[in-house]
Coordinates of C-alpha atoms and ligand atoms in Angstrom, one line a residue:
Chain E
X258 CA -25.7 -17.6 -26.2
X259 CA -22.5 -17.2 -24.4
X260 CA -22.6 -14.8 -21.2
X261 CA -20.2 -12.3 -20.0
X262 CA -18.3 -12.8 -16.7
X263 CA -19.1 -10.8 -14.0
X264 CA -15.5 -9.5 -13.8
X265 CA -16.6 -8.6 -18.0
X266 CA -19.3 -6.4 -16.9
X267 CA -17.4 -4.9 -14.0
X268 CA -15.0 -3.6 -16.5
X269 CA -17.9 -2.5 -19.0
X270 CA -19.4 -0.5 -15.9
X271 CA -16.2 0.9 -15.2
X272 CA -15.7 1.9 -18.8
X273 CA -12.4 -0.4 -19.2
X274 CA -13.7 -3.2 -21.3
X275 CA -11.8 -3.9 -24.4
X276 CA -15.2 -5.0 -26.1
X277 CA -17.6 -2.3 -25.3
X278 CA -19.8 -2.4 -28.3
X279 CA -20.2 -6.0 -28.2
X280 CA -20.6 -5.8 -24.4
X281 CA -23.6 -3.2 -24.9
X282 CA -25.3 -5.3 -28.1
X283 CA -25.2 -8.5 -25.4
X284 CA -26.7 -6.3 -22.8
X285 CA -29.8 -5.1 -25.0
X286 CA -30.8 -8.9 -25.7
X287 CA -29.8 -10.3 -22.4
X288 CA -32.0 -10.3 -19.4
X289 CA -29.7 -12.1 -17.5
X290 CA -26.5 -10.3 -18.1
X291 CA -28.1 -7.0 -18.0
X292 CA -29.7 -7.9 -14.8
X293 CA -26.0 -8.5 -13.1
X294 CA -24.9 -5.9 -15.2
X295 CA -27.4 -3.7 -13.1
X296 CA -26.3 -4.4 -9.8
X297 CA -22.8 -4.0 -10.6
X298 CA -23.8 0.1 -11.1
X299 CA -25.8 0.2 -8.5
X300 CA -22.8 -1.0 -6.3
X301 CA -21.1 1.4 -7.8
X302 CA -23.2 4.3 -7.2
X303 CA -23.7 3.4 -3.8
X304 CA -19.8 3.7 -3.1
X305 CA -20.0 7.1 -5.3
X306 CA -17.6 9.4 -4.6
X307 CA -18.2 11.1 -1.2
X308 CA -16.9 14.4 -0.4
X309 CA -13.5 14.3 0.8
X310 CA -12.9 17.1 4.6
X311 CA -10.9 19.6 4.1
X312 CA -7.7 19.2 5.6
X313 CA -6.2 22.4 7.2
X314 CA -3.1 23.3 5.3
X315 CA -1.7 26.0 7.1
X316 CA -1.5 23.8 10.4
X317 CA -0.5 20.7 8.4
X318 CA 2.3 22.9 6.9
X319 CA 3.6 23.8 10.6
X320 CA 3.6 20.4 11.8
X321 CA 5.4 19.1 8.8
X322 CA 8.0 22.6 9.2
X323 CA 9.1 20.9 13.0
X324 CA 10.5 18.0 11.1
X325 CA 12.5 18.9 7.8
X326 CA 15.9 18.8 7.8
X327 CA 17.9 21.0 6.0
X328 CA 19.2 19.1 2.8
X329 CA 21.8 19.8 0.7
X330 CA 24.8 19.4 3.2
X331 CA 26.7 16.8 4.1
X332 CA 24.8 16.2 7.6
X333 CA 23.0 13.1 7.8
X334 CA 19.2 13.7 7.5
X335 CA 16.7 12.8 10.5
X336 CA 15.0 10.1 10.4
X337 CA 11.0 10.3 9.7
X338 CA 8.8 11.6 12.5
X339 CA 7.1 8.8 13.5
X340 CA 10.0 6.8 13.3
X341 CA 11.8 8.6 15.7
X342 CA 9.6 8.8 18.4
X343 CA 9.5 5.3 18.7
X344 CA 12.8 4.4 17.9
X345 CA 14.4 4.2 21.3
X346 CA 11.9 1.4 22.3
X347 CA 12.5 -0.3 19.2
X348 CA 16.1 -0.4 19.5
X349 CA 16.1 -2.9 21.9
X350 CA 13.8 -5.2 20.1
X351 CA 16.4 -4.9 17.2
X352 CA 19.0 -6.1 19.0
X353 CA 17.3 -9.3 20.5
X354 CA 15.7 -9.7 17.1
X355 CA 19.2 -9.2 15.3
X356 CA 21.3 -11.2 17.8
X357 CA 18.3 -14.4 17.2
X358 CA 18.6 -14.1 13.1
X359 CA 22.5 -14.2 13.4
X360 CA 22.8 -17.1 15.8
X361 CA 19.7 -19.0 13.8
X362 CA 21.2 -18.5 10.7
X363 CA 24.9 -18.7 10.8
X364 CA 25.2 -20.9 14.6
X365 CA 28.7 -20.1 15.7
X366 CA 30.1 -18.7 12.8
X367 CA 31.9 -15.6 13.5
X368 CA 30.5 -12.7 12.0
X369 CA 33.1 -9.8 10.8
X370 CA 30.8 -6.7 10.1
X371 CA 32.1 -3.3 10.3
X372 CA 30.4 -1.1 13.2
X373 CA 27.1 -1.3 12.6
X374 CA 25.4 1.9 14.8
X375 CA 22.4 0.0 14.8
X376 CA 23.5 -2.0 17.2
X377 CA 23.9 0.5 19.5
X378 CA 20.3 1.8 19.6
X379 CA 21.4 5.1 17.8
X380 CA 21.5 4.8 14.6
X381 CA 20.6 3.2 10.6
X382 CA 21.5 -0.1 10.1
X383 CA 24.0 0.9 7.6
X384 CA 26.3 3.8 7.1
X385 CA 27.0 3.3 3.5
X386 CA 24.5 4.4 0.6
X387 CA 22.9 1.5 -0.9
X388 CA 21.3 0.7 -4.1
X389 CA 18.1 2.7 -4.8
X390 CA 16.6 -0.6 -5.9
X391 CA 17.1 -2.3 -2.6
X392 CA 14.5 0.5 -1.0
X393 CA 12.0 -0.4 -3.3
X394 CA 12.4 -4.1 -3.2
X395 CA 11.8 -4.4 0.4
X396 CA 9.0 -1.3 -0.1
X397 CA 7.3 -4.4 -2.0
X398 CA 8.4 -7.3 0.0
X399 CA 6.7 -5.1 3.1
X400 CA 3.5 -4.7 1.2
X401 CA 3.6 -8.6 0.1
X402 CA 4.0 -10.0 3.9
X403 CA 1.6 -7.5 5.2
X404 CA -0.8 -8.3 2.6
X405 CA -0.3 -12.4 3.9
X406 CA -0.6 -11.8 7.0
X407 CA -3.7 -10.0 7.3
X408 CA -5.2 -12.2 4.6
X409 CA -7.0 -15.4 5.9
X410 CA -7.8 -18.4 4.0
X411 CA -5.6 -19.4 1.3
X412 CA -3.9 -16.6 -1.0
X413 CA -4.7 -15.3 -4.3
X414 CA -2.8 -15.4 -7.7
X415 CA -1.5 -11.8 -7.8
X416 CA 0.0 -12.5 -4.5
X417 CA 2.1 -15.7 -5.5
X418 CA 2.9 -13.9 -8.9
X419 CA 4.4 -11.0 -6.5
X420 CA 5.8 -13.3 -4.3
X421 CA 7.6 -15.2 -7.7
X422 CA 8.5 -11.8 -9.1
X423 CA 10.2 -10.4 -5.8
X424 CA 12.0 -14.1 -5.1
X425 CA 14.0 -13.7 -8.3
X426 CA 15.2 -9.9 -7.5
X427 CA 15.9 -11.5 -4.1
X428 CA 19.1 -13.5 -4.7
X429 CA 20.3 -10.7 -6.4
X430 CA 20.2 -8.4 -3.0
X431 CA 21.4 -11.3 -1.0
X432 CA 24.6 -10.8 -3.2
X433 CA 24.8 -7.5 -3.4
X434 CA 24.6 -7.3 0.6
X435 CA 26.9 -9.7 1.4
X436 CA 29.4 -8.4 -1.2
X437 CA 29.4 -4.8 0.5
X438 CA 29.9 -6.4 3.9
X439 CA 25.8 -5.6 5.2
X440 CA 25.5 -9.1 7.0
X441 CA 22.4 -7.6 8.7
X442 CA 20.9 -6.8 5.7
X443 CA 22.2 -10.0 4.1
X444 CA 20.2 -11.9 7.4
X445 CA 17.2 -10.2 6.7
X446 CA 17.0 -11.1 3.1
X447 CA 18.1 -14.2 3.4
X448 CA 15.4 -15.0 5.8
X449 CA 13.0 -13.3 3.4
X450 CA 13.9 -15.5 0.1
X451 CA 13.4 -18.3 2.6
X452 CA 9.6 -17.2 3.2
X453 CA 9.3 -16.4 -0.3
X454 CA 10.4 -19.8 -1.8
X455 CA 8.1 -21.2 0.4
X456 CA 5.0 -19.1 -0.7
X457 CA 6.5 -19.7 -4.5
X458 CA 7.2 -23.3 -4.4
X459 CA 4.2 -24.9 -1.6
X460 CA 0.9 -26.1 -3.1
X461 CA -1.9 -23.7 -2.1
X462 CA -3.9 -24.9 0.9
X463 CA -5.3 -23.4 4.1
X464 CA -2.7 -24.9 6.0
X465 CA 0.7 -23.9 4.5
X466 CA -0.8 -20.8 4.6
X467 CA -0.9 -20.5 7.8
X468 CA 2.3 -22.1 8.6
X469 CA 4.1 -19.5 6.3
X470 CA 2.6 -17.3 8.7
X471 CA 3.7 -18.7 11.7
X472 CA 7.1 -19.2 9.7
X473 CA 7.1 -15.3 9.4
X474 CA 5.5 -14.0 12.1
X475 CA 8.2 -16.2 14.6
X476 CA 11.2 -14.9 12.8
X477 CA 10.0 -11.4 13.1
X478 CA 10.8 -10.9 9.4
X479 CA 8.1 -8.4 9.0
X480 CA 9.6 -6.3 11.2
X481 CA 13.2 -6.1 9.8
X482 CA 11.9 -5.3 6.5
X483 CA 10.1 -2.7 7.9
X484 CA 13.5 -1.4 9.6
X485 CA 15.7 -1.9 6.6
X486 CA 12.9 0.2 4.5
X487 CA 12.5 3.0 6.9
X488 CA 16.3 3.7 7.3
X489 CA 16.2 3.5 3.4
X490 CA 13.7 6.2 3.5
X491 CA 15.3 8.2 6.3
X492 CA 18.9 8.1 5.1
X493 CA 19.2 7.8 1.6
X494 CA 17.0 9.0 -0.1
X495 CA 16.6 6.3 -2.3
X496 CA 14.6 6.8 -5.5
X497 CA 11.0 5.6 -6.2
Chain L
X2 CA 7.0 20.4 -14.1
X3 CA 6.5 24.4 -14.0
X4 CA 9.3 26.8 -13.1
X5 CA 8.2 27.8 -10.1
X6 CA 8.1 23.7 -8.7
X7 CA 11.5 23.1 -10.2
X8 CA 12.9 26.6 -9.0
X9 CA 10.6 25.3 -5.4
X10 CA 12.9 22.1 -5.3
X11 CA 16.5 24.0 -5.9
X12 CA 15.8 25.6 -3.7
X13 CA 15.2 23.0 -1.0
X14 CA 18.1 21.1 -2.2
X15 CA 20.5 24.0 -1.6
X16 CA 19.2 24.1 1.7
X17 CA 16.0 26.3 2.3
X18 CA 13.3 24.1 3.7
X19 CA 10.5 27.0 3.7
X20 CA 10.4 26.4 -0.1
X21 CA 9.0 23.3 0.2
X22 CA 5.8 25.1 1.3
X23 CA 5.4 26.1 -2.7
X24 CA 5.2 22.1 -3.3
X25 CA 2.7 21.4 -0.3
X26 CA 0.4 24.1 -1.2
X27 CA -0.1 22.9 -4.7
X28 CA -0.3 19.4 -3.9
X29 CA -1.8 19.2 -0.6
X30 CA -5.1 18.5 -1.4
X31 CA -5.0 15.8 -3.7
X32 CA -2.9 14.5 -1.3
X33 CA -4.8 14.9 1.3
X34 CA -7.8 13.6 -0.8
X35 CA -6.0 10.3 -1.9
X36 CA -5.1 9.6 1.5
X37 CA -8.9 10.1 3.1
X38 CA -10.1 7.5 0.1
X39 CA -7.5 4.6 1.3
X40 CA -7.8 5.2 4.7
X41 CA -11.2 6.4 5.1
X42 CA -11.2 8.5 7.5
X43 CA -9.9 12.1 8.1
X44 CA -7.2 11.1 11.5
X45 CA -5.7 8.9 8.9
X46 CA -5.5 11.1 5.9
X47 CA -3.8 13.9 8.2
X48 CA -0.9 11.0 9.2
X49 CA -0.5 10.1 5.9
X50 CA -0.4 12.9 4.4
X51 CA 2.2 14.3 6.7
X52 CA 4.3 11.1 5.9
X53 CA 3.8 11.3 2.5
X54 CA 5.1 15.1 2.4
X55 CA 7.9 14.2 4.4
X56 CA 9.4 11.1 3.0
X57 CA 9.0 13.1 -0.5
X58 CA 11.2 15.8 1.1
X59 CA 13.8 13.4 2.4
X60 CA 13.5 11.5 -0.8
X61 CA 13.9 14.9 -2.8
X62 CA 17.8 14.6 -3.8
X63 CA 16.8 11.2 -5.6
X64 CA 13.7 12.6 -7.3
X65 CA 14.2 12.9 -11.3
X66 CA 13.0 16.6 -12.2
X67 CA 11.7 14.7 -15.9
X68 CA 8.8 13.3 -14.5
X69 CA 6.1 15.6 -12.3
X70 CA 6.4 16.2 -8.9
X71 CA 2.4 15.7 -8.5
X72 CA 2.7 12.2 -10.1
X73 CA 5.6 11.1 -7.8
X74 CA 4.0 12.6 -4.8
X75 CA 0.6 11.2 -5.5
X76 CA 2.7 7.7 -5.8
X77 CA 4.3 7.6 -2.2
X78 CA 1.0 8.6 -0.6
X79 CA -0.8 5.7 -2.0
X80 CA 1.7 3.7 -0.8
X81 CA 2.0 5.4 2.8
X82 CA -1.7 5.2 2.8
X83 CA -1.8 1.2 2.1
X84 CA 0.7 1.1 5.0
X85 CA -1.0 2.8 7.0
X86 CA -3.7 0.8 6.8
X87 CA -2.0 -2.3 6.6
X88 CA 0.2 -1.4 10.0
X89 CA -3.6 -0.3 11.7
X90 CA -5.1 -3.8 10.9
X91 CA -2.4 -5.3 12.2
X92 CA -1.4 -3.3 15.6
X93 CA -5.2 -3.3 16.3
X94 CA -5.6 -7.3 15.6
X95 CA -8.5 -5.6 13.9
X96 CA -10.7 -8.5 11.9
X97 CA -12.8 -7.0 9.9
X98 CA -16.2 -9.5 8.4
X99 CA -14.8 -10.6 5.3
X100 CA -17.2 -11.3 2.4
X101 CA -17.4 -14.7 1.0
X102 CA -15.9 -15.5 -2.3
X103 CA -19.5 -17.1 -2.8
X104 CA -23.0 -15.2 -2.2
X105 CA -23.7 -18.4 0.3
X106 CA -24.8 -17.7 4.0
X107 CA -21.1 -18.7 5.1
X108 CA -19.8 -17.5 8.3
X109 CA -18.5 -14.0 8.2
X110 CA -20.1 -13.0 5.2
X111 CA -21.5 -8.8 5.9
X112 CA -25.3 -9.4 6.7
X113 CA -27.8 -7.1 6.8
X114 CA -31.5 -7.6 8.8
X115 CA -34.0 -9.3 6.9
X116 CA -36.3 -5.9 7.8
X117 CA -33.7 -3.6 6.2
X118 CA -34.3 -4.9 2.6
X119 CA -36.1 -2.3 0.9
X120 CA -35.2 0.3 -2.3
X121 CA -32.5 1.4 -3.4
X122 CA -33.3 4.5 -1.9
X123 CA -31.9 3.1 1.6
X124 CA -28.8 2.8 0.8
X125 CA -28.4 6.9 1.3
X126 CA -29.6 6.8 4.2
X127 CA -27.2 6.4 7.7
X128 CA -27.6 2.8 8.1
X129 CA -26.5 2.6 4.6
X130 CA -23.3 4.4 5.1
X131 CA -22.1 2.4 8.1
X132 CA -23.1 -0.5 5.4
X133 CA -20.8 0.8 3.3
X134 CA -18.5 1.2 5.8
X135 CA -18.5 -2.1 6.5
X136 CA -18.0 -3.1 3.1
X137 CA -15.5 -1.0 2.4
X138 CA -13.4 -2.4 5.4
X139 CA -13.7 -5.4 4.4
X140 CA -11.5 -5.3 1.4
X141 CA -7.9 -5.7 1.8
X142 CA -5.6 -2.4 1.7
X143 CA -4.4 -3.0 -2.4
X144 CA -8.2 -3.5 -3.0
X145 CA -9.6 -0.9 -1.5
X146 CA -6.8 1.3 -2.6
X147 CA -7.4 0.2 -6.5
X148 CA -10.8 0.1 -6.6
X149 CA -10.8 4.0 -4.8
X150 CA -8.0 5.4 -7.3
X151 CA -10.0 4.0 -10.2
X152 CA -14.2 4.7 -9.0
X153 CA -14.2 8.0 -6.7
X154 CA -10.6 9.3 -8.6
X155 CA -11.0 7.9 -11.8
X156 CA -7.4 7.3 -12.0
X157 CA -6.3 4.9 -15.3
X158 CA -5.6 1.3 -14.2
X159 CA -2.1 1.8 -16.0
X160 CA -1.3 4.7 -13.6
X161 CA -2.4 2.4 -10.2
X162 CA -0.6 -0.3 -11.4
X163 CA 2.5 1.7 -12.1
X164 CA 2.2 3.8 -8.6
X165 CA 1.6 -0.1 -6.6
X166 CA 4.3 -1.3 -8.3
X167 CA 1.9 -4.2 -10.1
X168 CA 1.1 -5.2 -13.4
X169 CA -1.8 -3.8 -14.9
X170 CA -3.9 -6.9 -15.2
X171 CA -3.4 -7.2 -10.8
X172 CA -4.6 -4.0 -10.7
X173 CA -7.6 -4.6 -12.7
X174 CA -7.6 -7.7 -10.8
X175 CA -7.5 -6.1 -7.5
X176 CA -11.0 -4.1 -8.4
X177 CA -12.8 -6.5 -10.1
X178 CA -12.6 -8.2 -6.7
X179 CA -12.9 -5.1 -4.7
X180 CA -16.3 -4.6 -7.0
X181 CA -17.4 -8.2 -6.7
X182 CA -17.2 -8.4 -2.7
X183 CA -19.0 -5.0 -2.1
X184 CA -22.0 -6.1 -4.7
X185 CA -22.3 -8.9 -2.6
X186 CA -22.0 -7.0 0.7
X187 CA -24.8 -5.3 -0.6
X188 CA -27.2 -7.9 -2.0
X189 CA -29.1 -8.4 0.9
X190 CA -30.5 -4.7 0.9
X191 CA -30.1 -4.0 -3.0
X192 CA -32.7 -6.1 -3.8
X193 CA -30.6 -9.5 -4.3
X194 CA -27.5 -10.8 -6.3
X195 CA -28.3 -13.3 -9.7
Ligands
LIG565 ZN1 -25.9 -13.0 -21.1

């Protein structure tokens, strides 16, 4: 008699199993199956839904009130709340972190960016509106790293898959950047299809693993993405 | 999208922020409820939710009327929730246990007290929710995230997948595993794993 995977009676527990009938037919005649089967429900009435508190809305609204901008002029929109409380002790970071990407990446080459107000601990990255795409790109690329570098041991499939997916759309940024004269962004996704070729390319063992760690945790990449992404989210609006 | 949301968000756009109120009262508490079941606890839900409302607002001019507002809002709060989470693990250097991939006695693995094994009536109980707890800390932020959405909100893989910006089959993925690792964080006082 062949036996269903555990992952096969998950999904018959949780009512997404392509082959329910047959699943239930097995179950009846199976001790075995129907005895993982089992604990697979109790599990998940254990982690049952619990009732969610009751967030109050009336002070939620007022806090959120202090920190809309009006939209529909020509004004540039505030960045997001928590953002800029801390941005003033973050700009300085971004320029060291900035000024060691360029100088890794391109040695004495001499770059020719327009103003860039980031620089000056004021401001976005970039002036100009960029592709809605780009926002959601590095929205995944953020949730990717994160999700590496909190992970121990060696990584899973859906992560390399990710990690294959988002190094194809990466090339295509690099372009796009370098085209519209964004050398900072450029920098940043360079670095990041350099991390990502690595997690797409390198055999899975504990130990790259942990080097593409180190790899990304030295060059601060993390970090720009999350910068690139939040003045994506403060200043342009960029779709979902 | 009713009239009174699409009339809500013209309003916004052509300037008048106090509309938005309209949106955040109709959609506040599933917000507020998807938020608590990623993070887990109430401190975080409030941040997130905030976040949630407000990079909706600034993302407003982009948003395409065609699809619903609840869907897309429901979207970036998963997502600010997973961050959230993800940016708390990583400021706090927090290590949660993780569960072994294999029900052995492997370092790290959640144990429970060899006295605590008892019916399946325990696991109400208060040691049982710190248990879960546990358990449910243990899972990374996509996993716990999926396998929420899907259990407590009954949420359709297709739609998870779509609002992580995964394929359908990760997202399945992601709670299968989710599943898997808090059966066996459970074992011990469930009665045992086969
Ligand atoms: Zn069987």
């Amino acid at each position: 008699m062949k036996h269903f995977s555990e992952e096969d009676l998950i999904a018959y527990q949780l009512h997404d199993s392509s082959n329910e009938t047959a699943t239930r037919r097995h179950l009846e005649e199976c001790v075995e199956c129907a005895t993982v089967s089992e604990s697979i429900a109790e599990t998940l009435r254990a982690f049952s839904a619990e009732p969610v508190p009751k967030l109050d809305l009336e002070r939620n609204w007022q806090r959120l009130r202090g920190n809309l901008s009006v939209l529909g002029d020509d004004q540039p929109k505030r960045v997001g709340l928590r953002w800029k409380l801390i941005w003033p002790a973050i700009g300085l970071a971004m320029v060291a972190l900035l000024v060691v990407i360029f100088i890794a990446l391109h040695g004495s080459y001499t770059m020719k960016t327009r103003r860039n107000v980031a620089i000056n601990g004021h401001g976005p990255l970039t002036t100009e509106p960029r592709d809605p795409a780009i926002a959601d790109h590095l929205d995944s690329a953020e949730r990717l790293l994160t999700e590496v570098n909190n992970t121990q041991g060696p990584l899973d499939d859906i992560t390399r898959e990710q990690a294959h997916h988002l190094l194809l759309k990466n090339a295509v940024y690099v372009h796009a950047a370098r085209e519209s004269g964004d050398m900072a962004q450029a920098a940043v996704l360079e670095n990041l299809g350099r991390v990502l070729t690595t997690l797409d390319n390198e055999p899975e063992t504990p130990h790259s693993t942990w080097r593409l760690r180190l790899e990304m945790n030295t060059s601060g990449l993390l970090l720009d993405i999350r910068i690139l992404r939040q003045n994506d989210d403060g200043n342009q609006g960029a779709a979902q | 999208m009713d009239r009174a949301e699409t009339e809500a968000i013209r309003e916004v756009l052509g300037g008048n922020r106090d509309a938005y109120r309209v949106l955040m009262d109709r959609h506040f508490s599933s917000v507020a409820r998807v938020a608590f079941r990623i993070t887990g606890n109430e401190e975080d839900a409030e941040e997130v939710a905030q976040e949630a409302f407000l990079r909706a607002y600034n993302k407003l001019p982009s948003f395409r009327q065609d699809s619903a507002f609840s869907t897309w809002i429901v979207r970036i709060t998963m997502n600010t929730a997973i961050n959230l989470v993800e940016r708390r693990n990583r400021d706090l250097s927090y290590r949660a246990p993780r569960i072994a991939d294999e029900p052995s006695a492997a370092e790290g693995t959640v144990r429970v007290a060899d006295g605590q094994a008892g019916p399946e009536g325990e696991l109400l109980g208060r040691e049982a929710a710190s248990l879960r707890e546990t358990a449910m800390a243990a899972l990374t932020p996509m996993e716990r995230a999926a396998f929420t959405m899907r259990h407590m909100e009954e949420v359709p893989m297709s739609e998870i997948a779509e609002a992580l910006n995964i394929t359908v089959n990760s997202a399945k993925q992601a709670v299968f595993r989710a599943v898997s690792k808090l059966r066996r964080s459970l074992a011990p006082v469930a009665g045992g794993l086969r």
